[in-house]
Coordinates of C-alpha atoms in Angstrom, one line a residue:
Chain A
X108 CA 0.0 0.0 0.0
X109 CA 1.0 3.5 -1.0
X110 CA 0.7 6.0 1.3
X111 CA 1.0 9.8 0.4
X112 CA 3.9 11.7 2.0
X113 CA 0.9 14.0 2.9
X114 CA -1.1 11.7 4.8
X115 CA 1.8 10.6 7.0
X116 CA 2.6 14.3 7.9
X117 CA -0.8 14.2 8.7
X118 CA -0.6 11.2 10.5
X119 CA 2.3 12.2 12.8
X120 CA 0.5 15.5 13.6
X121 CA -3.0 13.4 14.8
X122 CA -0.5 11.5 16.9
X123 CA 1.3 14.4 17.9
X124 CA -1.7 16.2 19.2
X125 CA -3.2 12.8 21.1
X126 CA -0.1 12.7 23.0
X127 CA -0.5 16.6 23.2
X128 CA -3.5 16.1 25.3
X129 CA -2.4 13.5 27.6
X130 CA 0.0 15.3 27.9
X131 CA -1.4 18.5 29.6
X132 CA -3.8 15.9 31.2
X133 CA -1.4 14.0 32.8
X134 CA 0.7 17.7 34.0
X135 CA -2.6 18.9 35.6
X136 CA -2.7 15.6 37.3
X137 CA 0.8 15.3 38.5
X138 CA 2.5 18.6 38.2
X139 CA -0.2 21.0 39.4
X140 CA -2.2 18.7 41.5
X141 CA -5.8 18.9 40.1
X142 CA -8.2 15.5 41.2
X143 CA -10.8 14.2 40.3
X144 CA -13.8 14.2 42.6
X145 CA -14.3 10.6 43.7
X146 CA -16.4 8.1 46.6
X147 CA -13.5 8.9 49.2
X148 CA -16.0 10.5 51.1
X149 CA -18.3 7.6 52.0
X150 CA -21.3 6.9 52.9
X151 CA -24.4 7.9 55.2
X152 CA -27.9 7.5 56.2
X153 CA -29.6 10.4 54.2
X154 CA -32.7 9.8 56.6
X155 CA -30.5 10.1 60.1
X156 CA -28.1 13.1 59.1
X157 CA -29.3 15.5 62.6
X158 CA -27.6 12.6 64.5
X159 CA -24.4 11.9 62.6
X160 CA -21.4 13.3 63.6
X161 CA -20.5 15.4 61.0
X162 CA -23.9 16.6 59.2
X163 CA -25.4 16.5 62.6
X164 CA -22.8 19.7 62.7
X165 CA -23.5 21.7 59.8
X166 CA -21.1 25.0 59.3
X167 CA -17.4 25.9 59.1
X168 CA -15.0 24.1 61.4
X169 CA -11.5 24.3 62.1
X170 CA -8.8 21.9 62.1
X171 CA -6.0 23.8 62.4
X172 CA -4.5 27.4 61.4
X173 CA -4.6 26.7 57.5
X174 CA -7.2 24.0 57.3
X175 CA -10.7 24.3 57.6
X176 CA -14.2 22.1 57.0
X177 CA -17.2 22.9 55.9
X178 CA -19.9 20.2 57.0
X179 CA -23.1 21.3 53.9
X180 CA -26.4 19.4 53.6
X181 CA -28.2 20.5 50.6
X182 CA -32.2 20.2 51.0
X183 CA -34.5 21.3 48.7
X184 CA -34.1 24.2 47.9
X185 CA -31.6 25.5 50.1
X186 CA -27.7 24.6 51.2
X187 CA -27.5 24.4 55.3
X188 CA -25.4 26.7 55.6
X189 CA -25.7 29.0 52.4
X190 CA -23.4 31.9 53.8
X191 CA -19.8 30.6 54.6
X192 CA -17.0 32.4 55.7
X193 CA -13.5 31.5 55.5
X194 CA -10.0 33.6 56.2
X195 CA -7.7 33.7 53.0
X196 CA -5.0 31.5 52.9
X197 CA -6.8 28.6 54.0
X198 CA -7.1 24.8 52.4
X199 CA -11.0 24.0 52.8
X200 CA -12.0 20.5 52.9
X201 CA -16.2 20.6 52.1
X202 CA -18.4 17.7 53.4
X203 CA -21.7 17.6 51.3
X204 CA -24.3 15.4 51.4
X205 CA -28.4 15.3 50.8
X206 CA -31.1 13.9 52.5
X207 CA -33.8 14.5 49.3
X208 CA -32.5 14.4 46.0
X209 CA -29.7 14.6 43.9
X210 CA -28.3 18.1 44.1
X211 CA -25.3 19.5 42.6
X212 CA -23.0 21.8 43.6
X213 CA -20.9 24.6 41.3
X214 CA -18.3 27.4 42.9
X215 CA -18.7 30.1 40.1
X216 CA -15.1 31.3 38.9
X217 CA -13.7 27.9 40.5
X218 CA -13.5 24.6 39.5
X219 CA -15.6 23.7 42.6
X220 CA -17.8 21.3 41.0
X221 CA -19.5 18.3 42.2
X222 CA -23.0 16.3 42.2
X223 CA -24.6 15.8 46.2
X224 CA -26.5 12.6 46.0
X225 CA -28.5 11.3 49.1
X226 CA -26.5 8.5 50.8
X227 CA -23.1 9.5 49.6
X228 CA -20.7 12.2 50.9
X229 CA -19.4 14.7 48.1
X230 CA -15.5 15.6 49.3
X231 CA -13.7 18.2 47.9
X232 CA -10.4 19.7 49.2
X233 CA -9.4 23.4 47.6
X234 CA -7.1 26.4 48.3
X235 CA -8.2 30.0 48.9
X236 CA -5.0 31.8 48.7
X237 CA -7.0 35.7 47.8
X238 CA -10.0 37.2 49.4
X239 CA -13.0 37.2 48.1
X240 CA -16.6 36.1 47.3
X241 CA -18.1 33.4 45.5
X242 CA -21.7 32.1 45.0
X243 CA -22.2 28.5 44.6
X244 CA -25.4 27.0 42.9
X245 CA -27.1 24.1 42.5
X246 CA -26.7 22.7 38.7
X247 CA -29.2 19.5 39.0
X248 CA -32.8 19.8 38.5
X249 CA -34.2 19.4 41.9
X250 CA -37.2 20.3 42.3
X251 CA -39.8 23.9 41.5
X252 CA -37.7 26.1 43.6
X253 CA -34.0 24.5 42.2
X254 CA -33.5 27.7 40.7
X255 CA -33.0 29.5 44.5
X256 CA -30.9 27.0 45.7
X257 CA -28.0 29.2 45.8
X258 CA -25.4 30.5 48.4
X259 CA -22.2 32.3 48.9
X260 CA -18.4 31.6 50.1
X261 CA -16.8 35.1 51.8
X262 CA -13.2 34.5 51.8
X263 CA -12.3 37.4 53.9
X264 CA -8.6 38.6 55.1
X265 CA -7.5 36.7 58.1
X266 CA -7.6 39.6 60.4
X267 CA -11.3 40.1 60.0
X268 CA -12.3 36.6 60.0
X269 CA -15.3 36.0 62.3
X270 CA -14.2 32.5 63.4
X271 CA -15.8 29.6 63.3
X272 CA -19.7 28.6 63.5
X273 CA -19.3 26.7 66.9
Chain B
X295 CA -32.3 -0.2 -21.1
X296 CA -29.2 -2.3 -21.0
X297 CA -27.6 0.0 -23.4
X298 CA -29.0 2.5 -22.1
X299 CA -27.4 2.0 -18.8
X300 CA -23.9 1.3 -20.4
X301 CA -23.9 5.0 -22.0
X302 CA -24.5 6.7 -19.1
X303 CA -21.6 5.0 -17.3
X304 CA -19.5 5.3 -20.3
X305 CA -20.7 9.0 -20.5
X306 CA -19.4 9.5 -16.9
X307 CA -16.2 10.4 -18.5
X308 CA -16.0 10.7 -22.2
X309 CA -13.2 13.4 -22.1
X310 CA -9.4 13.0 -22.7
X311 CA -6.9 12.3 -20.2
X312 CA -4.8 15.3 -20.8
X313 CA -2.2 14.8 -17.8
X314 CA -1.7 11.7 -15.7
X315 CA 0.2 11.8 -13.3
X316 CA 2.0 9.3 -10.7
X317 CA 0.9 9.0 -7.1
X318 CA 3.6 11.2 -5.2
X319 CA 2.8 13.5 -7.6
X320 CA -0.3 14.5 -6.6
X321 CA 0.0 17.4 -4.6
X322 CA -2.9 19.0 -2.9
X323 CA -0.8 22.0 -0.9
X324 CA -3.8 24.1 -0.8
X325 CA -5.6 21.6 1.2
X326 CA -2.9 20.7 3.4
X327 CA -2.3 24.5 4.0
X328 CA -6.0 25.0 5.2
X329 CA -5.7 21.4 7.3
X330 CA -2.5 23.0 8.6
X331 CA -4.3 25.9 9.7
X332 CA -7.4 24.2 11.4
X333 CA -4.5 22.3 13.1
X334 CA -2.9 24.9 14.6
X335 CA -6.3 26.9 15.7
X336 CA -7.2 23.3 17.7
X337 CA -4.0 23.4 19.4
X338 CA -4.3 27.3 20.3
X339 CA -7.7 26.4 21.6
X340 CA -6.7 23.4 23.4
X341 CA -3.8 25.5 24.9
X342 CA -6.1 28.2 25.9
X343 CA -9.1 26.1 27.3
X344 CA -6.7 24.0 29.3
X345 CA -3.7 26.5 30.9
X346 CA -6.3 29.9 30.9
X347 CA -9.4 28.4 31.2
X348 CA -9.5 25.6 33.7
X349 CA -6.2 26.2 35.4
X350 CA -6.2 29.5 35.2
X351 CA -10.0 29.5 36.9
X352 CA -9.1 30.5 41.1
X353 CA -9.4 27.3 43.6
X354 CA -9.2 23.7 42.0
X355 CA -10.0 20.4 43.4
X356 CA -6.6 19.4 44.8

């Protein structure tokens, strides 16, 4: 078979650009850090969450200087709690789980981004190195009033952080 | 019908072959300009999506 010298620059370019992408893939992954959001989180009872020990204790918590937790249920239509506050400069490690339906979960201008399904706990780990604000939203249908579930993330500066919920 | 049939294919090309030409010498460098050029924009875009757009983008799942 003849191939044209054309089609094998060709070739070598497709190939060139596949390994491309796995390439930046694979540097996100291992150079910069990014994961994925997986099951690491575990599982609850969606129907006994006032008496577990972490969604029993909804709200910011602190686990030491730089690292804080945010324990969220989201219930239609509304995230408990839907105003956090955390000092800049701090990794935040959010808990979320739902005891209705599947909600989702989107940091606008991050890539905070997660589905909250009844039963399982949504973990996601992220720094906030600036202050500032962020809404989050829920981005699965759940329900007439999915369009309110919304709330906001204050990163403030660390002198004029409020502490925490509890 | 039948000959019919056999015009119309034989009628599909009736003209003289007034150049033939060998297969390396085929040389489309128009199209391979413009495929070269889509080439380049996807890589631009990839490059933009991926380093401005997503890592670029404030906190990330770490």
């Amino acid at each position: 078979m003849e191939i044209h010298r054309y089609e094998t620059i060709w070739f070598a370019a497709s190939l060139l650009l596949i390994v491309g992408f796995i390439g930046t893939i694979t540097y996100g992954a291992v150079g910069v850090g990014v994961e994925m959001v997986d099951d690491s989180g575990g599982t609850v009872d969606p129907d006994n969450l006032g008496s577990h020990e972490r969604f029993g204790d909804t709200g910011v918590h602190k686990v030491n200087e730089s690292h804080y937790e945010v324990n969220m249920i989201a219930v239609h239509p509304s995230f408990i709690p839907s105003e956090i506050e955390i000092p800049a400069g701090s990794t935040v490690t959010f808990y979320m789980t739902a005891s209705d339906v599947t909600h989702g979960f989107k940091l606008v201008d991050s890539n905070l981004n997660t589905m909250i399904i009844p039963g399982q706990v949504s973990e996601i780990t992220a720094e906030f190195d600036e202050p500032g604000e962020y809404g989050f939203v829920c981005h699965e249908y759940c329900g007439s009033l999915h369009h309110e579930m919304a709330g906001n993330l204050s990163v403030v500066p660390e002198d004029e952080w409020g502490g925490v919920d509890s | 019908m039948d000959s019919g049939t056999e015009s119309a294919s034989a009628d599909a090309w009736d003209g003289e072959i007034e150049t033939e030409i060998g297969h390396d010498e085929y040389d489309p460098y128009g199209t391979l300009t413009l495929i070269g050029i889509y080439f380049v924009i996807i890589a631009l875009l990839w490059v933009f999506m991926y380093f401005v757009e997503f890592l670029g983008e404030g906190p990330t799942v770490m």
